[in-house]
Amino acid sequence: MATQENIVEKHMSINITVSRGNNLQGKQVNNFRSFLQVEVDRVVLGTSDKKPFDPEEQCVVYDFTCSFHCSSDTQALSDIAHKPIILMVTEVLSEEKRAEEKTTVLGQAVVDLLPLLQGQCSFSLKVPLNPLTSSLAKESSHGFNLKQPTLDVCVSVLDPVLSESERSSCSLLKVSVETAFSVPESWMLPSGPAPSPCSYTAALEVPLTAEKDQVLVFCEGQLKPGGQREENSRQKKRPHQSLLVPENHFLPGAFFQAEPIEQEDGELTGLEDREFRNEAETTKKRVSWDTEMCCLLDRGGTTRLQQMISESRLWPVEIMRLLTPFEKAIETKQLTEGNPEIPFHGVAFVDMGQLLYPGVSRIRGAYSIQPFSEAELLNKANRSVSVLKEYVKDAAIQAKARASSATGSPKGKSGRNMDARISKELTKKIRTSAADSGTDGQNQTELRVNIEGNMYLEARTYIIIEIALEKPLVPKTSPEELAQRVKALIPPRPPLPAGPSRAERAVMDFHRQVGNVVSHVSDQYKELFGASSRTHLEDCSQEQMMVQLMAMLNVSGRYFTFKEQMKPAVVRIVRDKLQRTEPISDPQELQAFVSKLYVYLVDEMHVALNKIYSEDIDDDSPDEIHLNSSQLRHFAKEAQLTGDYQQAAQYCQELVVRHPSEPSHMFECGSLYMLTGDYMKAKECFHAAVSIQQAHQPSLMMCGVLAVMFEHYKEAQTFLERATNIDPHSVVAWTLLGLVHERKNEHILAESACLEAKRQLRAKEAKNEIQKEEEKTDKQEEGKTATPAHQGSTANQNSEFVDQVSEMHKEPSAQSIGSRSAPTKLSSTIYTETVQFLLQNNALQMAEHALSQELLCSDDGHSVSYLVHLAQLQMLKADYSSAAVNLKQALIHKDQDADVWALNGHCHYLRGEPHVAQHSYKQSLCLPQQPSDSHLVLLRLGSIYLQQEKFEQAKVVYLQACEQSPSCLTWLGLGIACYRLEELCVAEDAFIQANRLNTQNAEVWAYLSLISLRTGKPKEAEHFYKCAVRFNLQKDSLLKELNELKDHLRFSHLASCFARCSQAGV
């Protein structure tokens, strides 16, 4: 019983119908008669009757149908993929009874059967009928009939060749052998116009089924001279060209597409190889095949292909050169079946690993040809038998069998059947020979040097090969499926409650209008009665005051104004709340509706009045500052950098509460928890960010990083694949995905992700180079056009000269942009940006792994970026001694980088070396480009000056920090410096600013208490002191200073009292 993996074996009949021939023209104009012959794979299927030419219709009606039976096993179907139907049209010149019939072949047409394998049960087409030689085509073009002769052909089968399930499981494999460049100089072209007698053959073995292989042989190589490049977009050729006329060699609609060298998948793609390839592809001799061969792989063959590639990425493509055509070499026994010596035997190893990249179905590249060596074949490709040697043995056996059966079988059919049987057994022989040679040949050494093969090395010969699959071996996960996977892992958060409805908005607008009217009436009341309202209440009743107020409102016209202001709100109540849009004609119904409306409006008015005069909500203090989101983010980052993680968490949570639909704030909370080592809370935050926005790429990447830390590799792969899908240009996402695959020992997938990351990095740097060149060019142009006013006349006189000069400058600029579009060498590695992202988000474990990869891929040892990132990692781990060593080495190579100097300052500051830190901070601030974390640099430099009691310098530094990015700590530092300089008023203002930005800073309250004590405000000082204690003042020296000042003031007060008492006693 056939399994799912195999094609169900059955016999089918393929019908070929030729209805008519169009625009046919023979030698006999008046009595033109012709017949048709159909053949497949050298087997004649049938011959039509002799048909006359219809001059009116300008055609020959053949109405000829023939068929052939074909097995549906995979080998037979694979043959269908590359063996076409050949149609021969022959003209009958004479029909004499006692003489042989004279005929001449008019032309040949070719029909490919590939559509049958693609699911079609029948197809019709008009195929061109091409003459036997190109000279006949030229003669025909000079004649009267310039139209192309064609045949109308229909091919059909009763049932589909492949069922839907078989079609989905099978795959078409197309192998194209293009050109071998820089062939050995000893290969000579013929002197005359005759074609070269030499034959050039390439062969490789591919799987057919789960158990069988098939050998693809390309025999039609042609030696060509150098002098010009191969044509771009040239047409591909069919295999088995010896059976076809020259014009039928070409596959319709199939062309080679030119590709840049850097986009190829093979070897010789480096900058050092491009000059050689340019010379070889222009000036040197080459062997051209330009042939595509298609074969069919069933499910088992496709699975086996994938398995074989994973076991051995390098697949051999063998090359040979014969001095005579292959058939003649077999007939003359130049190649024997015993142990054939293959002349000019070379091999190119094609890296098929990229076909296991997700979504990749095609590879194309240049591959170096080297001398064939069985030891090298076993070492690189894990194979021990030459495909070409087995092919030659098989051909010699076929020739011998034909010779022996020639006398007994005049039709040669048995010979043809034997050819098919032997070709099917070819791969079986290869396996048997491989098993034998694996035991007998392991201890043998190759005694004879492949001298002819070594010529490939001397000439640096390489061959262009393309391999394409109909469907990728590893399908790429669709964006929709990835989104569903992420959604299953992290369900999206339910949407927040929608805003008020139209009815609710109408009621709210009515409340607002009531509030406005109440405000204006209150103003009128104050204007009428003023502060003596109590006196008026005693003199007259409330009703009388109401009458006076209404009279004033009517006289002033405000009552009418209030009614007009309320009308739109009432209209909206009627339309949106009470759902009344049609006019009411019935008076009773109208009266009832008005009564209902009145009651509703009075009720809502009371609700509005209760809100207005409610005393439950206190007014905000006029001195309170409402921090915006940018300030909160700045303060959270400052608290994180200074080690106040609790304060940083409060700011982050405040941002989340204010903006519940913004995922970046939740992401920042997760990064903070990563720093504190609370990975579970970090995971919750990153997952919450993804639940808010399923396409938030930074959160997806950090979810992947945390999944790797918890060894949930499948989840990590899902998150990171989704991240690469959202932003395909992200170097970090591709690199992280590669690191995950590497952790899972999926080396080919890791290589695929890293190659894509390098491709994106290269494109990014090329874009940056172009932008820099454009900016440079714009600045040059601006400098040229900015001419002084007094030189205007001179500029007008020389305008033509200026235009010429500017054009001269534009050309090199464009060339330089083009040359820089592909950077000669990347300024960084893919791990540089990745490590930077990981360190920014405090993912230390993954950052350490990425750093190790950066070290491995670096050609120059420890690069500056590696040293800086390693130092950052060590500082996050509190290993300041090692970080200082690395930063010292980095500064040797990059002493003009402000960020490196600032990082060195941070390292020594945390290490307790303020003098070294001070020098580094000052150096970073002196450079033209300021450090990226200048805020932290100024804070720590100011604190160093305060420790050294250099209060003037501290005041300048903190003042600069307050101007650039004010915060509680900058104002606090400025206040301390001014306080120590006895500038108490300025210090007090600074402390007040600091307190307004952060009311929970105990140190600010303590200094306010000190200033209040010194300025004679004991009550305020006591209040400030209590606040400082409540917010847990930790600075002992400041507490001591406060207590000493209090005691000093208390003793001073007692002393003054004693002094006054003694004076009074005297």
Short mmCIF file of C-alpha atoms in Angstrom, two decimals, residues 1-9 165-166 169 210-211 298-300:
data_model
loop_
_atom_site.label_atom_id
_atom_site.label_comp_id
_atom_site.label_asym_id
_atom_site.label_seq_id
_atom_site.Cartn_x
_atom_site.Cartn_y
_atom_site.Cartn_z
CA MET A 1 0.00 0.00 0.00
CA ALA A 2 1.32 3.45 -0.89
CA THR A 3 2.09 5.73 1.98
CA GLN A 4 1.44 9.43 2.17
CA GLU A 5 5.04 10.20 1.32
CA ASN A 6 5.05 8.32 -2.00
CA ILE A 7 3.22 8.95 -5.22
CA VAL A 8 0.56 6.34 -5.92
CA GLU A 9 1.94 4.28 -8.80
CA SER A 165 -2.22 15.92 -1.82
CA GLU A 166 0.63 14.68 -4.04
CA SER A 169 3.85 17.29 -1.01
CA ALA A 210 13.23 8.66 0.11
CA GLU A 211 15.40 5.81 -1.22
CA ASP A 298 8.22 13.57 -4.01
CA ARG A 299 7.63 14.11 -0.30
CA GLY A 300 10.20 11.53 0.65
#
